Coordinates of C-alpha atoms in Angstrom, one line a residue:
X84 CA 0.0 0.2 0.0
X85 CA 1.4 3.2 -0.7
X86 CA 0.1 6.6 1.4
X87 CA 0.0 10.2 -0.5
X88 CA -2.7 12.4 0.4
X89 CA -4.4 14.3 -2.0
X90 CA -7.4 16.3 -2.3
X91 CA -8.9 17.6 -5.2
X92 CA -11.6 20.4 -5.4
X93 CA -13.5 20.7 -9.3
X94 CA -16.1 23.0 -8.7
X95 CA -17.7 23.1 -12.0
X96 CA -18.1 19.0 -12.1
X97 CA -18.9 18.4 -8.5
X98 CA -19.4 21.6 -7.0
X99 CA -18.3 22.3 -3.6
X100 CA -17.4 18.5 -2.7
X101 CA -14.0 17.6 -2.3
X102 CA -12.0 14.5 -3.5
X103 CA -9.8 13.2 -0.6
X104 CA -7.9 9.7 -1.0
X105 CA -4.7 9.0 0.7
X106 CA -4.2 4.8 0.5
X107 CA -3.1 3.5 -3.1
X108 CA -2.1 0.7 -4.9
X109 CA 0.8 0.2 -7.3
X110 CA -1.8 -0.4 -9.8
X111 CA -4.7 2.1 -9.9
X112 CA -7.8 2.4 -12.0
X113 CA -10.1 6.0 -12.7
X114 CA -13.1 4.3 -14.5
X115 CA -16.7 6.0 -14.5
X116 CA -19.0 7.6 -17.4
X117 CA -18.3 10.0 -20.4
X118 CA -17.8 13.5 -18.7
X119 CA -17.5 12.5 -14.9
X120 CA -14.2 14.3 -15.0
X121 CA -11.7 11.4 -15.2
X122 CA -8.9 12.9 -17.1
X123 CA -9.1 16.1 -15.0
X124 CA -8.7 13.8 -11.8
X125 CA -6.0 12.5 -12.9
X126 CA -4.5 15.7 -14.5
X127 CA -4.5 17.0 -10.6
X128 CA -3.4 13.4 -9.1
X129 CA 0.0 14.3 -11.3
X130 CA 0.3 17.3 -9.4
X131 CA 0.0 16.0 -6.6
X132 CA 1.9 13.1 -6.5
X133 CA 4.6 15.4 -8.0
X134 CA 4.1 17.8 -5.0
X135 CA 5.1 14.0 -2.7
X136 CA 8.5 13.6 -5.3
X137 CA 7.4 11.1 -7.6
X138 CA 8.2 12.0 -11.1
X139 CA 5.2 11.7 -13.2
X140 CA 4.9 10.7 -17.1
X141 CA 1.3 11.5 -18.7
X142 CA 0.4 9.4 -21.6
X143 CA -1.7 11.1 -23.1
X144 CA -4.7 9.0 -25.6
X145 CA -3.8 10.8 -28.6
X146 CA -0.5 9.2 -28.8
X147 CA 1.4 8.0 -32.2
X148 CA 1.6 11.9 -32.9
X149 CA 5.3 12.7 -35.0
X150 CA 7.1 13.9 -31.6
X151 CA 6.0 11.0 -29.7
X152 CA 6.9 8.7 -32.2
X153 CA 9.9 10.4 -32.6
X154 CA 11.1 10.7 -29.2
X155 CA 9.7 7.0 -29.0
X156 CA 12.4 6.2 -31.9
X157 CA 15.0 7.7 -30.2
X158 CA 14.8 6.4 -26.4
X159 CA 14.8 2.8 -28.5
X160 CA 17.8 4.0 -30.3
X161 CA 19.8 4.6 -27.2
X162 CA 18.6 1.6 -25.2
X163 CA 18.9 -1.7 -26.5
X164 CA 18.2 -3.6 -23.4
X165 CA 13.9 -2.4 -24.3
X166 CA 14.5 -2.6 -28.0
X167 CA 15.4 -6.2 -27.4
X168 CA 12.9 -6.7 -25.0
X169 CA 9.9 -5.2 -27.1
X170 CA 10.7 -7.4 -30.5
X171 CA 11.0 -10.4 -28.9
X172 CA 7.3 -9.6 -26.4
X173 CA 5.7 -8.6 -30.1
X174 CA 7.8 -11.3 -32.4
X175 CA 6.4 -13.8 -29.6
X176 CA 2.5 -12.6 -29.5
X177 CA 2.2 -11.7 -33.7
X178 CA 3.9 -14.5 -35.0
X179 CA 5.6 -11.9 -36.9
X180 CA 9.2 -11.0 -37.3
X181 CA 8.9 -7.2 -35.5
X182 CA 12.7 -5.7 -35.2
X183 CA 13.6 -1.7 -35.6
X184 CA 16.2 -0.9 -38.1
X185 CA 17.9 2.4 -39.0
X186 CA 16.7 4.7 -41.7
X187 CA 19.5 7.3 -43.3
X188 CA 18.5 10.3 -41.1
X189 CA 19.3 8.3 -38.1
X190 CA 15.7 7.2 -37.0
X191 CA 14.1 4.4 -35.9
X192 CA 11.9 2.4 -38.6
X193 CA 10.0 -0.5 -37.3
X194 CA 9.8 -3.8 -40.1
X195 CA 7.6 -6.8 -39.6
X196 CA 8.8 -10.4 -41.2
X197 CA 5.3 -12.3 -41.7
X198 CA 6.9 -15.8 -40.9
X199 CA 4.0 -17.8 -42.8
X200 CA 4.6 -16.0 -46.2
X201 CA 8.2 -14.6 -45.9
X202 CA 7.4 -11.3 -46.8
X203 CA 8.7 -7.7 -45.5
X204 CA 7.3 -4.7 -45.0
X205 CA 7.6 -1.3 -42.6
X206 CA 5.1 -1.4 -40.5
X207 CA 4.0 2.7 -40.7
X208 CA 2.8 1.3 -44.1
X209 CA 0.1 -1.4 -44.0
X210 CA 0.4 -2.5 -40.3
X211 CA -3.3 -2.0 -38.5
X212 CA -3.5 1.0 -35.7
X213 CA -3.6 -1.8 -33.0
X214 CA 0.1 -3.2 -33.5
X215 CA 1.4 0.8 -33.7
X216 CA -0.4 1.5 -30.2
X217 CA 0.6 -2.1 -28.2
X218 CA 4.5 -0.5 -29.4
X219 CA 3.9 2.8 -28.0
X220 CA 2.1 1.4 -24.7
X221 CA 5.0 -0.9 -24.2
X222 CA 7.7 1.7 -24.7
X223 CA 6.0 3.8 -22.3
X224 CA 5.8 1.0 -19.9
X225 CA 9.2 -0.4 -20.0
X226 CA 11.3 2.9 -19.7
X227 CA 12.0 4.8 -16.9
X228 CA 12.7 8.4 -16.4
X229 CA 16.7 8.9 -16.4
X230 CA 16.5 11.3 -13.2
X231 CA 13.7 9.5 -11.3
X232 CA 12.1 11.0 -8.0
X233 CA 12.6 11.5 -4.4
X234 CA 9.5 8.4 -3.6
X235 CA 9.3 7.1 -7.6
X236 CA 7.5 7.4 -10.8
X237 CA 4.1 7.8 -11.3
X238 CA 3.2 6.9 -14.2
X239 CA -0.9 7.5 -16.1
X240 CA -1.9 5.8 -19.3
X241 CA -5.4 7.4 -20.8
X242 CA -7.6 5.2 -21.8
X243 CA -5.2 2.4 -23.1
X244 CA -7.2 0.2 -24.7
X245 CA -8.1 2.9 -28.0
X246 CA -7.1 0.2 -30.7
X247 CA -6.2 -2.6 -28.4
X248 CA -8.2 -6.1 -29.6
X249 CA -8.9 -7.8 -25.7
X250 CA -6.4 -10.0 -25.8
X251 CA -3.8 -7.3 -26.3
X252 CA -5.3 -5.1 -23.4
X253 CA -5.3 -8.8 -20.8
X254 CA -1.9 -9.0 -22.3
X255 CA -1.1 -5.4 -21.4
X256 CA -2.6 -4.8 -17.7
X257 CA -0.5 -8.4 -16.9
X258 CA 2.4 -6.6 -18.0
X259 CA 1.9 -4.1 -16.3
X260 CA 1.8 -6.2 -13.4
X261 CA 5.2 -7.5 -14.4
X262 CA 6.3 -4.2 -13.8
X263 CA 5.4 -3.5 -10.5
X264 CA 6.2 -6.5 -9.1
X265 CA 9.5 -6.4 -9.6
X266 CA 9.8 -2.5 -7.8
X267 CA 7.8 -1.0 -5.3
X268 CA 8.8 2.6 -6.3
X269 CA 6.5 2.6 -9.5
X270 CA 2.2 3.6 -9.7
X271 CA 0.5 3.3 -12.3
X272 CA -2.7 5.2 -13.4
X273 CA -4.8 3.9 -15.6
X274 CA -8.0 6.0 -16.9
X275 CA -10.2 3.5 -19.1
X276 CA -13.2 2.3 -20.2
X277 CA -12.9 -1.3 -20.9
X278 CA -13.6 -3.8 -18.1
X279 CA -10.3 -5.8 -19.4
X280 CA -8.6 -3.5 -17.2
X281 CA -10.7 -4.2 -14.3
X282 CA -8.0 -7.1 -13.3
X283 CA -8.9 -7.2 -9.4
X284 CA -7.6 -10.3 -8.1
X285 CA -6.8 -9.7 -4.7
X286 CA -9.5 -7.5 -2.1
X287 CA -6.4 -5.1 -2.0
X288 CA -7.2 -3.9 -6.0
X289 CA -10.2 -2.7 -4.8
X290 CA -8.3 0.2 -3.0
X291 CA -7.1 1.2 -6.1
X292 CA -10.0 1.9 -8.2
X293 CA -11.6 5.4 -8.3
X294 CA -15.3 5.5 -9.5
X295 CA -15.9 9.0 -11.5
X296 CA -20.1 10.0 -11.9
X297 CA -22.2 12.8 -13.3
X298 CA -22.3 15.6 -10.9
X299 CA -20.7 13.8 -7.8
X300 CA -17.6 13.5 -6.2
X301 CA -15.4 10.9 -6.7
X302 CA -15.6 8.3 -4.6
X303 CA -13.2 5.0 -3.7
X304 CA -12.1 2.8 -0.6
X305 CA -9.9 3.9 1.7
X306 CA -9.7 0.8 3.9
X307 CA -11.4 -2.8 4.2
X308 CA -12.5 -4.0 7.4
X309 CA -11.8 -7.8 8.0
X310 CA -15.3 -8.8 7.2
X311 CA -15.1 -7.3 3.8
X312 CA -11.8 -8.8 3.3
X313 CA -13.4 -12.3 3.7
X314 CA -16.2 -11.5 1.7
X315 CA -14.3 -10.2 -1.5
X316 CA -11.9 -13.1 -1.1
X317 CA -14.9 -15.9 -1.3
X318 CA -16.2 -13.2 -4.4
X319 CA -13.2 -12.3 -6.9
X320 CA -13.1 -15.7 -8.4
X321 CA -16.7 -15.7 -9.7
X322 CA -16.2 -11.8 -10.8
X323 CA -16.7 -12.6 -14.8
X324 CA -15.8 -9.5 -17.4
X325 CA -19.7 -9.1 -17.7
X326 CA -19.8 -8.2 -14.1
X327 CA -17.5 -5.2 -14.5
X328 CA -19.9 -3.1 -16.6
X329 CA -20.8 -1.5 -13.1
X330 CA -17.5 0.0 -12.9
X331 CA -18.5 2.1 -16.0
X332 CA -22.4 3.4 -14.7
X333 CA -24.5 4.4 -12.3
X334 CA -27.2 3.0 -13.5
X335 CA -27.1 -0.8 -14.0
X336 CA -29.6 -3.2 -12.1
X337 CA -28.0 -6.1 -11.0
X338 CA -30.7 -9.2 -11.0
X339 CA -30.6 -13.0 -9.7
X340 CA -30.7 -15.3 -12.6
X341 CA -30.6 -14.9 -17.1
X342 CA -33.9 -15.3 -17.0
X343 CA -34.8 -12.7 -15.1
X344 CA -32.3 -10.5 -16.5
X345 CA -33.6 -11.9 -20.3
X346 CA -37.5 -10.5 -19.4
X347 CA -36.0 -7.3 -18.1
X348 CA -33.6 -6.7 -20.8
X349 CA -36.9 -6.5 -22.8
X350 CA -38.7 -4.9 -20.7
X351 CA -36.3 -1.6 -20.5
X352 CA -37.3 0.2 -24.1
X353 CA -41.3 0.1 -22.8
X354 CA -40.6 2.0 -19.2
X355 CA -42.2 5.4 -19.9
X356 CA -39.3 7.7 -20.5
X357 CA -36.9 5.8 -22.4
X358 CA -33.9 8.0 -22.0
X359 CA -33.9 7.3 -18.1
X360 CA -32.7 4.1 -19.3
X361 CA -29.7 5.6 -20.5
X362 CA -26.6 3.6 -19.9
X363 CA -28.9 1.2 -18.1
X364 CA -27.6 -2.7 -18.2
X365 CA -29.2 -5.6 -16.4
X366 CA -26.7 -7.9 -14.8
X367 CA -27.3 -11.5 -13.8
X368 CA -24.8 -12.5 -10.8
X369 CA -25.9 -15.8 -10.1
X370 CA -27.7 -15.6 -6.7
X371 CA -29.0 -14.2 -3.4
X372 CA -25.4 -14.1 -2.3
X373 CA -23.4 -13.1 -5.2
X374 CA -26.5 -9.9 -4.9
X375 CA -25.6 -9.3 -1.4
X376 CA -21.9 -8.9 -2.8
X377 CA -22.4 -6.5 -5.8
X378 CA -24.5 -4.5 -3.4
X379 CA -21.3 -4.2 -1.0
X380 CA -19.2 -3.5 -3.6
X381 CA -21.2 -0.7 -5.0
X382 CA -21.7 0.7 -1.5
X383 CA -18.6 1.0 -0.8
X384 CA -17.2 2.6 -3.9
X385 CA -19.6 4.9 -3.7
X386 CA -21.9 3.3 -7.0
X387 CA -25.5 3.3 -7.2
X388 CA -26.7 0.1 -7.7
X389 CA -29.6 -1.3 -8.4
X390 CA -30.4 -4.5 -7.4
X391 CA -34.3 -6.1 -8.0
X392 CA -34.6 -9.7 -6.4
X393 CA -37.2 -12.3 -5.3
X394 CA -39.6 -12.5 -2.0
X395 CA -37.2 -14.7 -0.5
X396 CA -34.4 -12.7 -0.1
X397 CA -36.3 -11.2 2.8
X398 CA -35.6 -14.1 4.9
X399 CA -32.0 -15.5 4.2
X400 CA -28.8 -14.4 1.8
X401 CA -25.5 -12.0 1.9
X402 CA -28.6 -9.3 0.4
X403 CA -30.4 -9.2 3.2
X404 CA -27.2 -8.9 5.9
X405 CA -25.7 -6.2 3.7
X406 CA -29.4 -4.2 3.4
X407 CA -30.0 -4.4 7.2
X408 CA -26.4 -2.8 7.8
X409 CA -26.8 0.1 4.7
X410 CA -26.6 3.3 6.0
X411 CA -29.3 4.6 3.9
X412 CA -31.3 2.2 5.4
X413 CA -30.7 3.1 8.9
X414 CA -31.2 6.9 7.7
X415 CA -34.6 5.6 6.5
X416 CA -35.5 4.2 9.7
X417 CA -34.6 6.7 12.0
X418 CA -37.0 9.2 9.8
X419 CA -39.5 6.4 10.5
X420 CA -39.5 6.7 14.4
X421 CA -41.8 9.1 15.0
X422 CA -44.5 8.4 12.2
X423 CA -44.6 5.2 12.5
X424 CA -45.1 5.5 16.8
X425 CA -48.5 3.6 16.3
X426 CA -47.5 0.8 14.0
X427 CA -44.8 -0.3 16.2
X428 CA -46.6 0.0 19.3
X429 CA -48.9 -2.4 17.1
X430 CA -46.2 -5.0 16.6
X431 CA -43.8 -4.8 19.5
X432 CA -44.0 -5.3 22.7
X433 CA -43.4 -2.4 25.3
X434 CA -40.4 -3.8 26.3
X435 CA -39.1 -5.2 22.4
X436 CA -40.1 -1.1 21.5
X437 CA -37.5 0.6 24.1
X438 CA -34.6 -0.8 21.8
X439 CA -34.0 0.5 19.2
X440 CA -36.6 0.1 15.8
X441 CA -33.9 -2.0 13.0
X442 CA -34.6 -3.3 9.7
X443 CA -33.1 -6.5 10.8
X444 CA -35.9 -6.2 13.5
X445 CA -38.7 -5.8 11.6
X446 CA -37.5 -8.9 9.6
X447 CA -37.0 -10.9 12.4
X448 CA -40.5 -9.6 14.0
X449 CA -42.4 -10.7 10.5
X450 CA -40.6 -14.7 10.4
X451 CA -42.1 -14.3 14.4
X452 CA -46.0 -13.7 13.0
X453 CA -45.6 -15.8 10.3
X454 CA -44.2 -18.9 12.2
X455 CA -47.2 -18.6 14.5
X456 CA -49.9 -17.7 12.0
X457 CA -48.1 -21.1 9.9
X458 CA -49.0 -23.1 12.5
X459 CA -53.2 -22.5 13.2
X460 CA -52.7 -22.2 9.3
X461 CA -52.0 -25.6 8.9
X462 CA -54.2 -27.7 11.9
X463 CA -56.5 -29.7 10.1
X464 CA -59.3 -28.5 12.0
X465 CA -58.6 -24.6 10.3
X466 CA -58.5 -25.9 7.1
X467 CA -61.8 -28.6 7.5
X468 CA -63.3 -25.3 8.7
X469 CA -62.6 -22.7 5.9
X470 CA -63.4 -26.1 3.2
X471 CA -66.9 -26.1 4.9
X472 CA -67.5 -22.3 5.1
X473 CA -66.9 -21.6 1.1
X474 CA -68.3 -25.1 -0.3
X475 CA -71.5 -24.0 0.9
X476 CA -70.8 -20.7 -1.2
X477 CA -72.0 -20.4 -4.7
X478 CA -68.3 -18.2 -5.3
X479 CA -66.5 -20.0 -3.1
X480 CA -64.7 -23.0 -5.6
X481 CA -62.4 -20.3 -7.0
X482 CA -61.5 -19.5 -2.7
X483 CA -61.0 -23.5 -2.5
X484 CA -58.8 -24.2 -5.0
X485 CA -57.1 -21.0 -4.4
X486 CA -56.7 -22.2 -0.8
X487 CA -55.8 -26.0 -1.2
X488 CA -53.4 -25.1 -3.9
X489 CA -51.5 -23.0 -1.1
X490 CA -51.8 -25.4 1.7
X491 CA -50.2 -28.4 -1.0
X492 CA -47.6 -26.2 -1.5
X493 CA -46.9 -26.1 2.6
X494 CA -47.3 -29.0 3.1
X495 CA -45.0 -30.3 0.7
X496 CA -42.2 -27.9 1.5
X497 CA -42.6 -30.0 5.4
X498 CA -42.5 -33.4 3.5
X499 CA -39.3 -32.2 2.2
X500 CA -37.6 -30.8 5.2
X501 CA -37.1 -31.3 8.5
X502 CA -37.4 -27.8 10.1
X503 CA -39.8 -26.1 7.2
X504 CA -40.3 -23.2 9.5
X505 CA -36.4 -22.3 9.0
X506 CA -36.7 -22.2 5.0
X507 CA -37.0 -19.4 3.1
X508 CA -38.9 -20.4 0.7
X509 CA -41.3 -21.8 3.4
X510 CA -41.9 -18.0 5.1
X511 CA -42.2 -16.9 1.0
X512 CA -45.4 -19.5 0.4
X513 CA -46.9 -18.0 3.9
X514 CA -46.6 -14.6 3.2
X515 CA -47.5 -14.9 -0.9
X516 CA -50.5 -17.1 0.8
X517 CA -51.6 -14.6 3.7
X518 CA -51.0 -11.5 0.6
X519 CA -53.6 -13.5 -1.7
X520 CA -55.9 -15.2 1.0
X521 CA -55.3 -13.1 4.3
X522 CA -59.3 -12.0 3.8
X523 CA -60.6 -15.1 3.5
X524 CA -58.9 -17.1 5.9
X525 CA -59.4 -14.2 8.9
X526 CA -62.6 -15.5 10.4
X527 CA -62.0 -19.0 10.5
X528 CA -58.4 -18.0 12.7
X529 CA -58.0 -17.8 16.6
X530 CA -59.0 -14.3 17.6
X531 CA -55.2 -13.7 18.5
X532 CA -53.7 -15.0 14.9
X533 CA -56.8 -13.2 12.7
X534 CA -54.5 -10.0 14.2
X535 CA -51.4 -11.4 12.4
X536 CA -52.4 -11.0 9.0
X537 CA -53.1 -7.3 9.2
X538 CA -50.4 -6.9 10.5
X539 CA -48.5 -9.0 8.6
X540 CA -49.4 -7.2 5.6
X541 CA -48.6 -3.8 6.8
X542 CA -45.4 -4.8 8.1
X543 CA -44.4 -7.0 5.2
X544 CA -45.3 -3.7 2.8
X545 CA -43.1 -1.2 5.3
X546 CA -40.2 -3.3 5.0
X547 CA -40.0 -3.3 1.0
X548 CA -40.2 0.4 1.3
X549 CA -37.0 0.1 3.9
X550 CA -35.0 -2.0 1.1
X551 CA -35.9 -0.1 -1.5
X552 CA -34.3 3.1 0.6
X553 CA -30.9 1.0 -0.4
X554 CA -32.4 0.2 -3.8
X555 CA -32.9 -3.4 -3.5
X556 CA -36.4 -3.6 -5.4
X557 CA -38.6 -7.1 -4.3
X558 CA -40.5 -8.5 -6.6
X559 CA -43.9 -8.7 -4.1
X560 CA -45.3 -11.3 -6.2
X561 CA -42.2 -14.0 -5.2
X562 CA -40.0 -14.8 -8.3
X563 CA -40.2 -13.0 -12.1
X564 CA -42.5 -16.3 -12.9
X565 CA -44.9 -14.8 -11.1
X566 CA -45.8 -11.9 -13.2
X567 CA -45.9 -14.2 -16.4
X568 CA -49.0 -13.3 -18.4
X569 CA -48.5 -17.0 -20.7
X570 CA -48.7 -19.1 -18.0
X571 CA -50.6 -19.0 -14.4
X572 CA -47.5 -19.3 -11.2
X573 CA -48.9 -18.7 -7.3
X574 CA -46.4 -20.2 -5.8
X575 CA -42.7 -20.8 -4.6
X576 CA -40.7 -22.6 -5.4
X577 CA -41.3 -22.8 -9.5
X578 CA -40.6 -26.0 -12.0
X579 CA -39.6 -26.2 -15.7
X580 CA -38.7 -22.8 -15.5
X581 CA -36.5 -22.7 -18.6
X582 CA -39.8 -23.6 -20.3
X583 CA -42.0 -20.8 -18.7
X584 CA -39.3 -18.7 -19.6
X585 CA -39.6 -18.4 -23.0
X586 CA -42.8 -19.0 -23.7
X587 CA -43.3 -15.4 -22.2
X588 CA -40.4 -13.7 -23.6
X589 CA -41.4 -15.0 -27.5
X590 CA -45.0 -13.2 -25.9
X591 CA -43.3 -9.5 -25.2
X592 CA -40.7 -9.8 -28.5
X593 CA -44.1 -10.6 -31.0
X594 CA -46.0 -7.8 -29.2
X595 CA -47.2 -4.6 -30.1
X596 CA -46.2 -1.9 -27.2
X597 CA -49.7 -1.3 -25.7
X598 CA -50.0 -5.2 -25.3
X599 CA -46.7 -5.4 -23.3
X600 CA -47.1 -2.8 -21.1
X601 CA -50.5 -3.6 -20.5
X602 CA -49.1 -7.0 -19.6
X603 CA -46.3 -5.9 -17.9
X604 CA -47.1 -2.9 -15.8
X605 CA -46.0 -4.2 -13.0
X606 CA -43.0 -4.4 -13.5
X607 CA -42.4 -1.7 -16.4
X608 CA -43.0 0.8 -13.2
X609 CA -40.5 -1.2 -11.2
X610 CA -38.1 -0.9 -13.9
X611 CA -38.9 3.1 -14.0
X612 CA -38.7 3.1 -10.2
X613 CA -34.8 1.6 -10.6
X614 CA -34.3 3.7 -13.1
X615 CA -35.4 7.5 -12.0

């Protein structure tokens, strides 16, 4: 870790706020959308590193000008070690022999020999931008300032990905890693729009990431707790190039799986103001726990992530834990203390209300209420009373069919799990059934349990609102399949997901805009909320 105190003010970009950072990695990344001030920030940081005793080189994005080429060729002519290394590296990469020969005027000309066809040509005449670009970058990387600095050398690359194939972007960041392994006196900054330069191998690498935002001061991680360190060590091996999109936009929306990703991606063009969706991507991460990690990373980096997830996320998983500890949720909860006093008194005992009301405490109370209510719903006498009452009503068949389906789902989960009351899917089905059938079931419940129905509905709605303070949006019906229009899915778990998904996706892609907006109103409104 490198310690250099920096303070940057750019009022016309982020008002009176000041960017402060003192802990740096040897490889640092400045990322963010266009117009967020990445290059300006890097220039200010360069001057402050210079003041701290570093010699600084700023490699601009407009590389390859005549003057720069002449300077680089002069360096190669005078430094045989660098010249030989670049010839060896490039020849190995491209399967072509690349060498530098001296022209009549003393300048060096890169000559390419294509071994496959035994032909030779000058690079400037016919070779691609990418090869010229990688030569320029490698010269800048391998060369060091002759005088150096008291503290070391700081090298800043602005958009090193220009004209480079992803393979060569990966190659170049690996070459930078080799350089920092040899010395602790070199510090690198990369200003980039490319996910291939987001090369995070250890949790400490996150400290070197600076996220720039539109109209907001840049953010970064100054240090990691032991808990965060352990979390990221498990997470980083699964963190792929596709996931890295969120580093370049504040508008990314994370979902659990590919079916959610495809449905929401196809619904995104149907939101009322489609300009809100500019720069928005829907990224699937592979599960509730992964959603929790992305939520944590984004919170630490100051990137305003949005998460859409299933109802069972309330009852288990890393996402629930992260949301409960989120400062935005804590702030939202504090504002509710006075206005929700009567509500709190209706669900908590006098003793419980004496301590702080947190989101975690609310979820725990919801679980207790669900457990109590579930125990009575599963009693034979209660089920007989419901069936008797609605069997005698002309309009009772539909309600009885719904009730029998609900009970069969609970029975199946009880059969499958030794302690079903503790299983998140079981709690979710209970909540789904109470939301759908609560009014119909109230009359046959015991007085104490009867009061739970209203408490559960209100408490669940309140918890969902609290989660939204952390930009976590819960699919209150259950999961994405419960919003499908080509099938009737009412309870979790859901089977044959892939078949159901393909039918639904075809319907969205083949239907008129008005039909889609009418059939998927709830999901589109959820997207609009997430994009706002």
